[in-house]
Amino acid sequence: MGRRNEKRRQNRSGESGKTTPLHIPKLNKNTEKTAQKLTLKLIWIGGIIGVEVFLLWGKTKIRVVFLSLPKGTRWPSEENPKSPEYSGKYSSESKAKYYAGKLSMFEGDDLEFVGKNLVRTEADLKDINEKVKDEDGVLAFILTIYPPALRKVINWGKPTVLVNTVFEIPYIYNFGPARGKKNVIPVSSSDFGDVGRKLRVLKAIHKLRNTKILVHGHELPGKFIKQAKEKLGVEFIKLETQRLAKAYKNADEGAAEKLAEKWINNAEEVVEPTRRDVVEACKLYLAVRKIIEEERARGIAESIFCLRSDDMPLPCLTIAQLNDDGLIGTCQADLAACLTQLMIGYIAEKPGFVANVHVDTARNLLGLAHCVSPTKMDGVNSEPEPYVLRNHMGLYRSVAVDVRMRVGQKVTVASFVPFEKMLIYTGVIVGNVNQPHHDCRTYVAIKVKDAKRILKNYLREDLPGLGHKVLFYGDWVEEVQDLGQLLGFDVINEME
């Protein structure tokens, strides 16, 4: 088997080559309709596979405006020689040019800035008012105190990132016209990277509104499907078993062999599955991937194989590979978890691990466990985490993935309660649990502020008692709060 180096194994387990046992030691964050096709190189240890990923949402189009005062305004005035704004680098023209240049760090295949207009009065917005209706959001820079066109820009009603640049420590009163406006998320920071984090939220909204998910083995609940489309823009469509079975039967054997070789060679260990098990699991992945591309979808929520069918392999490896591809795979057709994966995954540009929850209040530990986990927890172009190939825990057949996640990594754990609220909190990974009869193959232990809160919330009748939590690398609480504000759902931090 291909092996990672000793240091990398230690980072995931806390000791050389072993997973952490249960006794974890205590530890003292204008829609483009034409699909674009982007070839991504998915890097594996020992090889490279070229995979075409369809970016069906096109680019997020953001209108950029720089808000200033009219020429001739007495104070602070660009025409008043006593004002530092009069000329040079402090003029509104110079500041607009400076910030416009810095925006290039955020532009890419999924984001386009338009306009970049210097706006002094509402009259300067005359040619923009109609154009902005077909754009996805607004990025407005406040260059001077009390720019007169600010209120008009806010009243466009578009999702708006409002950046205050006035004075060394930004002048809070410039946000006055935005008070009570749900479409505005503010930035008052000396770190320009904070602008990028807010733009992730606007991109996520655009992507949600252009997302289609296949659902297999689960009836589509009419009210849920309607609300998902109306409130978030996400479309769920049914995939019939007959179509999937045919695609699986016709899957390319050679391609499946090649992919299976990668999974086997890059594993720390292969315990129960035979080589044929892995090949068949990869054939199912190729079948699902083919249908996803035919339907111009972003992923699949899968149920039936985990419940009652022995005719095909279980979808655990398929779902892991889809998430590693930058697509979406959700087990047990948990549509709420799927929406959680989509919303936070689009913000973080990282996959989510959908899991069952275990609680130990004595040590403030949570266990998140499932037989399905991405290996590329840091994103599609990241290095895979170490993993072991196992069979499914419970059904004891086919192929599942035991991923050894990074010890010390800050994570966000969330669950969407359609369509009213998002439950969320952060923690730190303290180990990968390995015991003879644990819940599922991937089992990660997380240290949280107060595990009793999770237990109490589970017992509340007004919150969902069933379903999964979804884990993401990184701290994304603030961005999810912004998303909730813009899309109209509450965000409840379960640790506060």
Tab-separated table of C-alpha atoms in Angstrom:
chain	number	residue	atom	x	y	z
A	1	MET	CA	0.000	0.000	0.000
A	2	GLY	CA	1.056	3.580	-0.571
A	3	ARG	CA	2.020	5.153	2.743
A	4	ARG	CA	2.130	8.751	3.959
A	5	ASN	CA	5.196	9.821	5.831
A	6	GLU	CA	5.468	9.215	9.551
A	7	LYS	CA	5.030	12.861	10.526
A	8	ARG	CA	1.772	13.133	8.580
A	9	ARG	CA	0.344	10.079	10.325
A	10	GLN	CA	1.317	11.533	13.675
A	11	ASN	CA	-0.517	14.793	12.867
A	12	ARG	CA	-3.767	12.878	12.348
A	13	SER	CA	-3.539	10.406	15.189
A	14	GLY	CA	-1.416	11.868	17.946
A	15	GLU	CA	0.894	8.836	17.899
A	16	SER	CA	2.832	7.045	15.209
A	17	GLY	CA	0.619	5.166	12.756
A	18	LYS	CA	-2.312	4.668	15.144
A	19	THR	CA	-5.723	6.210	15.556
A	20	THR	CA	-6.452	7.831	18.890
A	21	PRO	CA	-8.302	5.475	21.265
A	22	LEU	CA	-11.464	6.471	23.111
A	23	HIS	CA	-9.508	7.782	26.138
A	24	ILE	CA	-8.692	11.115	24.463
A	25	PRO	CA	-6.466	13.389	26.554
A	26	LYS	CA	-7.879	16.717	27.712
A	27	LEU	CA	-6.804	19.790	25.785
A	28	ASN	CA	-6.111	23.104	27.431
A	29	LYS	CA	-12.266	28.563	13.937
A	30	ASN	CA	-26.262	38.589	-13.782
A	31	THR	CA	-26.617	34.830	-13.666
A	32	GLU	CA	-24.928	33.296	-16.643
A	33	LYS	CA	-27.128	30.553	-18.048
A	34	THR	CA	-24.503	29.022	-20.294
A	35	ALA	CA	-22.634	26.316	-18.465
A	36	GLN	CA	-18.909	26.666	-18.195
A	37	LYS	CA	-16.660	23.642	-18.219
A	38	LEU	CA	-13.538	23.731	-16.112
A	39	THR	CA	-10.961	20.937	-16.136
A	40	LEU	CA	-9.586	20.463	-12.640
A	41	LYS	CA	-6.602	18.254	-11.886
A	42	LEU	CA	-7.544	16.178	-8.885
A	43	ILE	CA	-4.262	15.360	-7.193
A	44	TRP	CA	-3.822	12.016	-5.505
A	45	ILE	CA	-0.719	10.610	-3.875
A	46	GLY	CA	0.893	8.634	-6.671
A	47	GLY	CA	-1.007	10.017	-9.626
A	48	ILE	CA	-3.217	12.626	-11.265
A	49	ILE	CA	-6.692	12.147	-12.653
A	50	GLY	CA	-8.124	14.812	-14.996
A	51	VAL	CA	-11.796	15.367	-14.183
A	52	GLU	CA	-14.122	17.797	-15.933
A	53	VAL	CA	-16.226	19.715	-13.431
A	54	PHE	CA	-19.229	21.603	-14.782
A	55	LEU	CA	-19.574	25.029	-13.205
A	56	LEU	CA	-23.240	25.340	-14.075
A	57	TRP	CA	-23.785	28.494	-12.131
A	58	GLY	CA	-21.557	30.742	-14.247
A	59	LYS	CA	-19.900	33.750	-12.672
A	60	THR	CA	-21.270	35.730	-9.772
A	61	LYS	CA	-21.607	39.286	-11.100
A	62	ILE	CA	-20.963	41.992	-8.502
A	63	ARG	CA	-21.564	45.708	-9.119
A	64	VAL	CA	-18.777	47.804	-7.581
A	65	VAL	CA	-19.356	51.449	-6.632
A	66	PHE	CA	-17.107	53.914	-4.838
A	67	LEU	CA	-19.164	56.438	-2.877
A	68	SER	CA	-17.884	59.960	-2.349
A	69	LEU	CA	-19.094	63.540	-1.905
A	70	PRO	CA	-19.967	66.013	-4.649
A	71	LYS	CA	-17.207	68.306	-5.836
A	72	GLY	CA	-17.316	71.555	-3.893
A	73	THR	CA	-18.581	70.069	-0.626
A	74	ARG	CA	-17.182	72.231	2.132
A	75	TRP	CA	-15.810	69.582	4.553
A	76	PRO	CA	-14.158	67.257	3.950
A	77	SER	CA	-13.836	68.519	0.390
A	78	GLU	CA	-11.620	67.559	-2.490
A	79	GLU	CA	-11.745	71.184	-3.609
A	80	ASN	CA	-10.752	72.634	-0.269
A	81	PRO	CA	-6.967	73.115	-0.288
A	82	LYS	CA	-6.924	72.832	3.497
A	83	SER	CA	-8.288	69.283	3.342
A	84	PRO	CA	-5.933	66.305	2.913
A	85	GLU	CA	-8.554	64.977	0.486
A	86	TYR	CA	-7.744	67.773	-1.928
A	87	SER	CA	-5.221	65.950	-4.068
A	88	GLY	CA	-2.782	63.110	-4.317
A	89	LYS	CA	-3.336	59.691	-2.831
A	90	TYR	CA	-6.112	60.941	-0.553
A	91	SER	CA	-8.431	62.036	-3.384
A	92	SER	CA	-11.500	59.910	-4.075
A	93	GLU	CA	-10.179	59.150	-7.565
A	94	SER	CA	-6.942	57.811	-6.108
A	95	LYS	CA	-8.682	55.793	-3.418
A	96	ALA	CA	-11.142	54.301	-5.924
A	97	LYS	CA	-8.259	53.274	-8.170
A	98	TYR	CA	-6.404	51.762	-5.218
A	99	TYR	CA	-9.306	49.606	-4.044
A	100	ALA	CA	-10.270	48.639	-7.596
A	101	GLY	CA	-6.762	47.288	-8.031
A	102	LYS	CA	-6.932	45.253	-4.839
A	103	LEU	CA	-10.134	43.527	-6.015
A	104	SER	CA	-8.149	41.523	-8.552
A	105	MET	CA	-7.149	39.143	-5.742
A	106	PHE	CA	-10.765	37.939	-5.537
A	107	GLU	CA	-11.645	37.652	-9.234
A	108	GLY	CA	-11.609	34.224	-10.864
A	109	ASP	CA	-13.636	31.615	-12.690
A	110	ASP	CA	-16.637	32.155	-10.427
A	111	LEU	CA	-16.563	35.928	-9.735
A	112	GLU	CA	-16.719	39.029	-11.931
A	113	PHE	CA	-16.688	42.670	-10.848
A	114	VAL	CA	-18.495	45.196	-13.054
A	115	GLY	CA	-18.700	48.966	-13.069
A	116	LYS	CA	-16.151	50.188	-10.528
A	117	ASN	CA	-17.777	53.615	-10.808
A	118	LEU	CA	-16.920	56.627	-8.689
A	119	VAL	CA	-20.303	57.936	-7.494
A	120	ARG	CA	-20.640	61.423	-6.027
A	121	THR	CA	-24.396	62.034	-6.361
A	122	GLU	CA	-27.536	59.995	-7.061
A	123	ALA	CA	-27.431	61.380	-10.615
A	124	ASP	CA	-24.258	59.343	-11.141
A	125	LEU	CA	-26.365	56.204	-10.629
A	126	LYS	CA	-28.733	56.984	-13.527
A	127	ASP	CA	-27.176	54.495	-15.944
A	128	ILE	CA	-26.646	51.865	-13.239
A	129	ASN	CA	-30.121	51.611	-11.677
A	130	GLU	CA	-31.465	49.287	-14.387
A	131	LYS	CA	-28.299	47.250	-14.926
A	132	VAL	CA	-28.007	46.274	-11.266
A	133	LYS	CA	-31.384	44.483	-11.397
A	134	ASP	CA	-29.773	41.668	-13.395
A	135	GLU	CA	-26.680	41.419	-11.216
A	136	ASP	CA	-26.075	39.256	-8.180
A	137	GLY	CA	-24.964	41.797	-5.623
A	138	VAL	CA	-23.257	45.055	-4.815
A	139	LEU	CA	-19.863	45.872	-3.331
A	140	ALA	CA	-19.942	49.499	-2.141
A	141	PHE	CA	-16.908	51.335	-0.771
A	142	ILE	CA	-17.544	54.391	1.399
A	143	LEU	CA	-14.681	56.786	0.615
A	144	THR	CA	-15.848	59.879	2.544
A	145	ILE	CA	-18.189	60.607	5.425
A	146	TYR	CA	-21.907	60.684	4.613
A	147	PRO	CA	-21.833	60.093	0.833
A	148	PRO	CA	-25.270	61.204	-0.464
A	149	ALA	CA	-25.805	58.248	-2.846
A	150	LEU	CA	-25.349	55.618	-0.127
A	151	ARG	CA	-29.026	55.340	0.765
A	152	LYS	CA	-29.986	54.875	-2.895
A	153	VAL	CA	-27.456	52.076	-3.321
A	154	ILE	CA	-28.759	50.294	-0.223
A	155	ASN	CA	-32.353	50.692	-1.438
A	156	TRP	CA	-31.565	48.775	-4.606
A	157	GLY	CA	-32.319	45.847	-2.312
A	158	LYS	CA	-29.492	43.722	-3.661
A	159	PRO	CA	-27.271	41.690	-1.323
A	160	THR	CA	-24.712	44.361	-0.504
A	161	VAL	CA	-21.258	44.257	1.047
A	162	LEU	CA	-20.709	47.745	2.469
A	163	VAL	CA	-17.033	48.583	3.082
A	164	ASN	CA	-16.192	51.582	5.276
A	165	THR	CA	-12.758	53.010	4.491
A	166	VAL	CA	-13.013	56.402	6.217
A	167	PHE	CA	-10.209	57.242	8.651
A	168	GLU	CA	-7.516	54.987	10.113
A	169	ILE	CA	-10.132	53.351	12.347
A	170	PRO	CA	-13.316	53.466	10.227
A	171	TYR	CA	-16.051	55.940	11.164
A	172	ILE	CA	-19.008	53.858	12.393
A	173	TYR	CA	-21.631	56.536	11.696
A	174	ASN	CA	-21.171	56.008	7.958
A	175	PHE	CA	-23.248	52.841	8.402
A	176	GLY	CA	-26.256	54.874	9.593
A	177	PRO	CA	-28.337	54.452	6.405
A	178	ALA	CA	-27.809	50.660	6.620
A	179	ARG	CA	-29.374	50.286	10.082
A	180	GLY	CA	-32.193	47.746	9.958
A	181	LYS	CA	-31.444	46.785	6.346
A	182	LYS	CA	-31.309	43.004	6.021
A	183	ASN	CA	-29.662	43.160	2.602
A	184	VAL	CA	-26.468	44.800	3.933
A	185	ILE	CA	-23.470	43.068	5.487
A	186	PRO	CA	-20.842	45.566	6.730
A	187	VAL	CA	-17.056	45.553	6.661
A	188	SER	CA	-15.222	47.935	9.008
A	189	SER	CA	-11.778	46.397	9.085
A	190	SER	CA	-8.124	47.155	8.318
A	191	ASP	CA	-7.821	43.610	6.903
A	192	PHE	CA	-8.869	43.677	3.231
A	193	GLY	CA	-9.203	39.901	3.385
A	194	ASP	CA	-12.429	40.472	5.316
A	195	VAL	CA	-13.952	41.845	2.109
A	196	GLY	CA	-13.173	38.531	0.433
A	197	ARG	CA	-14.851	36.559	3.202
A	198	LYS	CA	-18.059	38.579	2.718
A	199	LEU	CA	-17.880	38.083	-1.049
A	200	ARG	CA	-17.885	34.331	-0.414
A	201	VAL	CA	-21.428	34.781	0.944
A	202	LEU	CA	-22.637	36.566	-2.196
A	203	LYS	CA	-21.070	33.873	-4.362
A	204	ALA	CA	-22.784	31.187	-2.290
A	205	ILE	CA	-26.210	32.761	-2.872
A	206	HIS	CA	-25.621	32.883	-6.619
A	207	LYS	CA	-24.485	29.257	-6.674
A	208	LEU	CA	-27.457	28.088	-4.601
A	209	ARG	CA	-29.827	29.704	-7.103
A	210	ASN	CA	-28.224	27.694	-9.883
A	211	THR	CA	-27.970	24.316	-8.167
A	212	LYS	CA	-29.715	21.058	-9.061
A	213	ILE	CA	-29.441	17.932	-6.900
A	214	LEU	CA	-30.475	14.398	-7.837
A	215	VAL	CA	-32.413	12.401	-5.233
A	216	HIS	CA	-32.442	8.600	-5.367
A	217	GLY	CA	-34.326	6.120	-3.206
A	218	HIS	CA	-36.413	8.759	-1.449
A	219	GLU	CA	-39.743	10.350	-2.319
A	220	LEU	CA	-39.569	14.066	-2.946
A	221	PRO	CA	-41.643	15.884	-0.294
A	222	GLY	CA	-43.637	18.444	-2.275
A	223	LYS	CA	-43.663	21.278	0.253
A	224	PHE	CA	-39.959	20.899	0.997
A	225	ILE	CA	-39.025	20.860	-2.689
A	226	LYS	CA	-41.112	23.972	-3.358
A	227	GLN	CA	-39.596	25.886	-0.442
A	228	ALA	CA	-36.054	24.857	-1.372
A	229	LYS	CA	-36.563	26.367	-4.806
A	230	GLU	CA	-38.396	29.496	-3.633
A	231	LYS	CA	-36.236	30.351	-0.621
A	232	LEU	CA	-32.792	29.116	-1.647
A	233	GLY	CA	-33.014	28.489	-5.387
A	234	VAL	CA	-32.020	24.816	-5.038
A	235	GLU	CA	-33.805	22.342	-7.300
A	236	PHE	CA	-34.216	18.676	-6.316
A	237	ILE	CA	-35.120	16.137	-9.009
A	238	LYS	CA	-35.794	12.428	-8.748
A	239	LEU	CA	-33.419	9.816	-10.142
A	240	GLU	CA	-35.102	6.532	-11.001
A	241	THR	CA	-33.412	3.293	-9.963
A	242	GLN	CA	-33.767	1.795	-13.458
A	243	ARG	CA	-31.692	4.585	-14.969
A	244	LEU	CA	-28.982	4.283	-12.337
A	245	ALA	CA	-28.843	0.493	-12.632
A	246	LYS	CA	-28.402	0.764	-16.406
A	247	ALA	CA	-25.630	3.332	-16.034
A	248	TYR	CA	-23.892	1.089	-13.480
A	249	LYS	CA	-24.129	-1.925	-15.795
A	250	ASN	CA	-22.632	0.078	-18.661
A	251	ALA	CA	-19.895	1.788	-16.633
A	252	ASP	CA	-16.406	1.736	-18.122
A	253	GLU	CA	-14.594	-1.200	-16.560
A	254	GLY	CA	-11.169	0.145	-17.473
A	255	ALA	CA	-11.843	3.552	-15.918
A	256	ALA	CA	-13.179	1.842	-12.799
A	257	GLU	CA	-10.035	-0.300	-12.561
A	258	LYS	CA	-7.849	2.790	-12.838
A	259	LEU	CA	-9.774	4.686	-10.156
A	260	ALA	CA	-9.837	1.639	-7.881
A	261	GLU	CA	-6.064	1.379	-8.217
A	262	LYS	CA	-5.731	4.952	-6.944
A	263	TRP	CA	-7.983	4.319	-3.946
A	264	ILE	CA	-6.156	1.122	-3.040
A	265	ASN	CA	-2.620	2.415	-3.546
A	266	ASN	CA	-3.225	5.598	-1.580
A	267	ALA	CA	-4.861	3.886	1.377
A	268	GLU	CA	-3.013	3.416	4.645
A	269	GLU	CA	-4.560	-0.040	4.705
A	270	VAL	CA	-7.276	-2.097	3.020
A	271	VAL	CA	-8.963	-4.262	5.640
A	272	GLU	CA	-12.085	-6.133	4.469
A	273	PRO	CA	-12.797	-5.100	0.829
A	274	THR	CA	-11.417	-7.158	-2.041
A	275	ARG	CA	-10.021	-5.493	-5.129
A	276	ARG	CA	-13.247	-6.468	-6.933
A	277	ASP	CA	-15.293	-4.708	-4.231
A	278	VAL	CA	-13.381	-1.492	-4.865
A	279	VAL	CA	-13.732	-1.785	-8.656
A	280	GLU	CA	-17.490	-2.275	-8.363
A	281	ALA	CA	-17.770	0.706	-6.010
A	282	CYS	CA	-15.872	2.798	-8.562
A	283	LYS	CA	-18.221	1.627	-11.328
A	284	LEU	CA	-21.129	2.974	-9.291
A	285	TYR	CA	-19.307	6.293	-8.921
A	286	LEU	CA	-18.768	6.509	-12.683
A	287	ALA	CA	-22.457	5.763	-13.263
A	288	VAL	CA	-23.612	8.437	-10.845
A	289	ARG	CA	-21.080	10.934	-12.179
A	290	LYS	CA	-22.291	10.329	-15.764
A	291	ILE	CA	-25.911	11.021	-14.804
A	292	ILE	CA	-24.924	14.115	-12.829
A	293	GLU	CA	-23.230	15.512	-15.918
A	294	GLU	CA	-26.151	14.547	-18.170
A	295	GLU	CA	-28.575	16.375	-15.867
A	296	ARG	CA	-26.174	19.295	-15.361
A	297	ALA	CA	-26.559	18.734	-11.643
A	298	ARG	CA	-24.225	19.377	-8.709
A	299	GLY	CA	-24.587	16.095	-6.895
A	300	ILE	CA	-26.826	13.418	-5.444
A	301	ALA	CA	-28.659	12.604	-2.216
A	302	GLU	CA	-28.703	8.812	-2.065
A	303	SER	CA	-30.764	6.481	0.089
A	304	ILE	CA	-31.899	3.168	-1.288
A	305	PHE	CA	-28.608	1.218	-1.300
A	306	CYS	CA	-28.039	1.837	2.399
A	307	LEU	CA	-31.447	0.394	3.169
A	308	ARG	CA	-32.448	-2.643	1.149
A	309	SER	CA	-30.586	-3.394	-2.096
A	310	ASP	CA	-27.830	-5.983	-2.581
A	311	ASP	CA	-27.890	-5.670	-6.371
A	312	MET	CA	-25.218	-2.984	-6.486
A	313	PRO	CA	-22.390	-1.819	-4.240
A	314	LEU	CA	-23.124	0.579	-1.427
A	315	PRO	CA	-22.665	4.267	-2.335
A	316	CYS	CA	-20.139	5.132	0.399
A	317	LEU	CA	-17.137	5.370	-1.919
A	318	THR	CA	-19.235	7.128	-4.577
A	319	ILE	CA	-20.251	9.841	-2.129
A	320	ALA	CA	-16.703	10.254	-0.841
A	321	GLN	CA	-15.347	10.630	-4.383
A	322	LEU	CA	-18.079	13.107	-5.417
A	323	ASN	CA	-17.258	15.330	-2.457
A	324	ASP	CA	-13.550	15.075	-3.256
A	325	ASP	CA	-14.430	16.177	-6.817
A	326	GLY	CA	-15.985	19.393	-5.506
A	327	LEU	CA	-19.499	18.064	-6.075
A	328	ILE	CA	-22.092	16.987	-3.500
A	329	GLY	CA	-22.833	13.505	-2.208
A	330	THR	CA	-25.232	13.040	0.703
A	331	CYS	CA	-26.016	9.693	2.286
A	332	GLN	CA	-29.439	8.499	3.444
A	333	ALA	CA	-31.025	11.172	1.219
A	334	ASP	CA	-30.926	13.619	4.132
A	335	LEU	CA	-32.070	16.702	2.230
A	336	ALA	CA	-31.564	19.067	5.194
A	337	ALA	CA	-27.963	17.855	5.502
A	338	CYS	CA	-27.574	18.249	1.745
A	339	LEU	CA	-28.647	21.902	2.014
A	340	THR	CA	-26.168	22.364	4.870
A	341	GLN	CA	-23.414	20.902	2.686
A	342	LEU	CA	-24.379	23.242	-0.144
A	343	MET	CA	-24.666	26.473	1.844
A	344	ILE	CA	-21.533	26.191	3.945
A	345	GLY	CA	-19.607	24.269	1.298
A	346	TYR	CA	-20.186	27.058	-1.209
A	347	ILE	CA	-18.926	29.600	1.332
A	348	ALA	CA	-15.922	27.592	2.499
A	349	GLU	CA	-15.158	25.963	-0.862
A	350	LYS	CA	-14.645	22.781	1.126
A	351	PRO	CA	-16.699	19.598	1.464
A	352	GLY	CA	-18.790	18.724	4.500
A	353	PHE	CA	-18.667	15.466	6.442
A	354	VAL	CA	-22.265	14.351	7.142
A	355	ALA	CA	-22.372	12.406	10.374
A	356	ASN	CA	-24.235	10.998	13.361
A	357	VAL	CA	-23.560	12.609	16.746
A	358	HIS	CA	-22.210	11.187	20.032
A	359	VAL	CA	-21.949	13.226	23.235
A	360	ASP	CA	-19.727	12.932	26.312
A	361	THR	CA	-20.603	15.793	28.680
A	362	ALA	CA	-17.915	14.866	31.224
A	363	ARG	CA	-15.123	15.671	28.783
A	364	ASN	CA	-17.002	18.132	26.542
A	365	LEU	CA	-16.436	15.781	23.640
A	366	LEU	CA	-18.575	15.176	20.592
A	367	GLY	CA	-18.117	12.218	18.282
A	368	LEU	CA	-19.099	12.555	14.625
A	369	ALA	CA	-19.291	9.262	12.805
A	370	HIS	CA	-20.345	7.838	9.438
A	371	CYS	CA	-19.115	5.406	6.815
A	372	VAL	CA	-18.950	8.231	4.269
A	373	SER	CA	-16.382	11.019	4.427
A	374	PRO	CA	-14.482	13.127	1.921
A	375	THR	CA	-10.719	12.719	2.034
A	376	LYS	CA	-10.046	16.229	0.669
A	377	MET	CA	-11.416	18.088	3.661
A	378	ASP	CA	-9.462	21.240	2.761
A	379	GLY	CA	-10.982	21.459	-0.736
A	380	VAL	CA	-10.769	19.930	-4.179
A	381	ASN	CA	-7.134	20.870	-4.785
A	382	SER	CA	-5.903	19.922	-1.319
A	383	GLU	CA	-3.904	16.902	-0.263
A	384	PRO	CA	-6.142	13.986	0.808
A	385	GLU	CA	-6.253	13.032	4.466
A	386	PRO	CA	-4.964	9.542	5.333
A	387	TYR	CA	-7.640	6.862	5.070
A	388	VAL	CA	-8.275	3.150	5.435
A	389	LEU	CA	-10.636	1.223	3.158
A	390	ARG	CA	-13.164	-0.783	5.160
A	391	ASN	CA	-16.524	-2.412	4.516
A	392	HIS	CA	-19.763	-0.782	5.654
A	393	MET	CA	-20.219	-0.871	9.424
A	394	GLY	CA	-23.525	-2.669	9.973
A	395	LEU	CA	-24.120	-4.197	6.557
A	396	TYR	CA	-20.511	-5.481	6.473
A	397	ARG	CA	-20.116	-5.429	2.708
A	398	SER	CA	-18.888	-3.242	-0.156
A	399	VAL	CA	-16.468	-0.335	0.510
A	400	ALA	CA	-16.511	2.452	3.084
A	401	VAL	CA	-13.863	5.019	3.959
A	402	ASP	CA	-12.268	5.493	7.371
A	403	VAL	CA	-10.731	8.973	7.108
A	404	ARG	CA	-8.183	10.123	9.697
A	405	MET	CA	-8.848	13.829	10.124
A	406	ARG	CA	-6.293	16.411	11.211
A	407	VAL	CA	-5.825	16.621	14.978
A	408	GLY	CA	-5.820	20.247	16.174
A	409	GLN	CA	-7.950	21.437	13.251
A	410	LYS	CA	-10.660	23.972	14.099
A	411	VAL	CA	-13.984	22.938	12.610
A	412	THR	CA	-17.507	24.238	12.102
A	413	VAL	CA	-20.379	21.840	12.802
A	414	ALA	CA	-23.856	22.751	11.554
A	415	SER	CA	-27.340	21.482	10.732
A	416	PHE	CA	-29.977	23.360	8.738
A	417	VAL	CA	-33.550	23.264	10.034
A	418	PRO	CA	-35.489	23.952	6.831
A	419	PHE	CA	-36.262	26.715	6.273
A	420	GLU	CA	-36.172	28.629	9.523
A	421	LYS	CA	-32.807	28.254	11.205
A	422	MET	CA	-29.263	26.950	11.127
A	423	LEU	CA	-27.768	25.393	14.260
A	424	ILE	CA	-24.014	25.887	14.374
A	425	TYR	CA	-20.937	25.806	16.610
A	426	THR	CA	-17.180	25.373	16.414
A	427	GLY	CA	-14.814	22.900	18.000
A	428	VAL	CA	-11.364	21.397	17.639
A	429	ILE	CA	-10.534	17.880	16.447
A	430	VAL	CA	-8.733	16.022	19.219
A	431	GLY	CA	-8.595	12.528	17.781
A	432	ASN	CA	-9.810	9.818	15.452
A	433	VAL	CA	-11.580	7.149	17.468
A	434	ASN	CA	-10.795	3.509	16.838
A	435	GLN	CA	-12.669	0.873	18.805
A	436	PRO	CA	-14.023	-2.564	17.837
A	437	HIS	CA	-17.716	-1.619	17.789
A	438	HIS	CA	-17.885	2.080	17.067
A	439	ASP	CA	-20.802	3.669	15.220
A	440	CYS	CA	-19.342	4.030	11.730
A	441	ARG	CA	-15.996	3.810	9.943
A	442	THR	CA	-14.948	7.477	10.053
A	443	TYR	CA	-15.254	8.588	13.673
A	444	VAL	CA	-13.777	11.922	14.713
A	445	ALA	CA	-13.706	13.321	18.263
A	446	ILE	CA	-14.203	17.073	18.761
A	447	LYS	CA	-13.611	19.193	21.832
A	448	VAL	CA	-16.352	21.823	22.314
A	449	LYS	CA	-17.067	24.558	24.825
A	450	ASP	CA	-20.087	22.871	26.433
A	451	ALA	CA	-21.324	19.473	25.234
A	452	LYS	CA	-24.335	19.697	27.580
A	453	ARG	CA	-25.841	22.321	25.276
A	454	ILE	CA	-25.910	19.841	22.395
A	455	LEU	CA	-27.648	17.272	24.582
A	456	LYS	CA	-30.217	19.790	25.841
A	457	ASN	CA	-30.956	21.060	22.340
A	458	TYR	CA	-31.502	17.501	21.142
A	459	LEU	CA	-34.226	17.094	23.782
A	460	ARG	CA	-36.034	20.330	22.808
A	461	GLU	CA	-39.268	19.746	20.904
A	462	ASP	CA	-38.877	22.953	18.880
A	463	LEU	CA	-35.570	21.750	17.392
A	464	PRO	CA	-35.050	18.684	15.183
A	465	GLY	CA	-34.357	15.526	17.131
A	466	LEU	CA	-33.235	13.450	14.176
A	467	GLY	CA	-30.925	14.019	11.255
A	468	HIS	CA	-27.240	14.592	10.846
A	469	LYS	CA	-24.646	17.232	11.639
A	470	VAL	CA	-22.194	18.387	8.976
A	471	LEU	CA	-18.538	19.124	9.757
A	472	PHE	CA	-16.339	21.552	7.808
A	473	TYR	CA	-12.693	22.457	8.300
A	474	GLY	CA	-12.368	26.084	9.450
A	475	ASP	CA	-14.471	28.640	11.312
A	476	TRP	CA	-17.397	29.787	9.143
A	477	VAL	CA	-19.871	30.970	11.791
A	478	GLU	CA	-19.752	34.665	10.865
A	479	GLU	CA	-20.220	33.962	7.156
A	480	VAL	CA	-23.181	31.677	7.882
A	481	GLN	CA	-24.704	34.413	10.033
A	482	ASP	CA	-24.373	36.785	7.067
A	483	LEU	CA	-25.942	34.183	4.784
A	484	GLY	CA	-28.843	33.701	7.176
A	485	GLN	CA	-29.442	37.449	7.307
A	486	LEU	CA	-29.529	37.709	3.505
A	487	LEU	CA	-31.661	34.596	2.938
A	488	GLY	CA	-34.025	35.068	5.870
A	489	PHE	CA	-33.227	32.292	8.352
A	490	ASP	CA	-31.985	32.528	11.933
A	491	VAL	CA	-28.533	31.289	12.905
A	492	ILE	CA	-28.282	29.813	16.402
A	493	ASN	CA	-24.844	29.292	17.888
A	494	GLU	CA	-25.325	26.259	20.123
A	495	MET	CA	-22.294	27.203	22.234
A	496	GLU	CA	-23.623	30.653	23.178
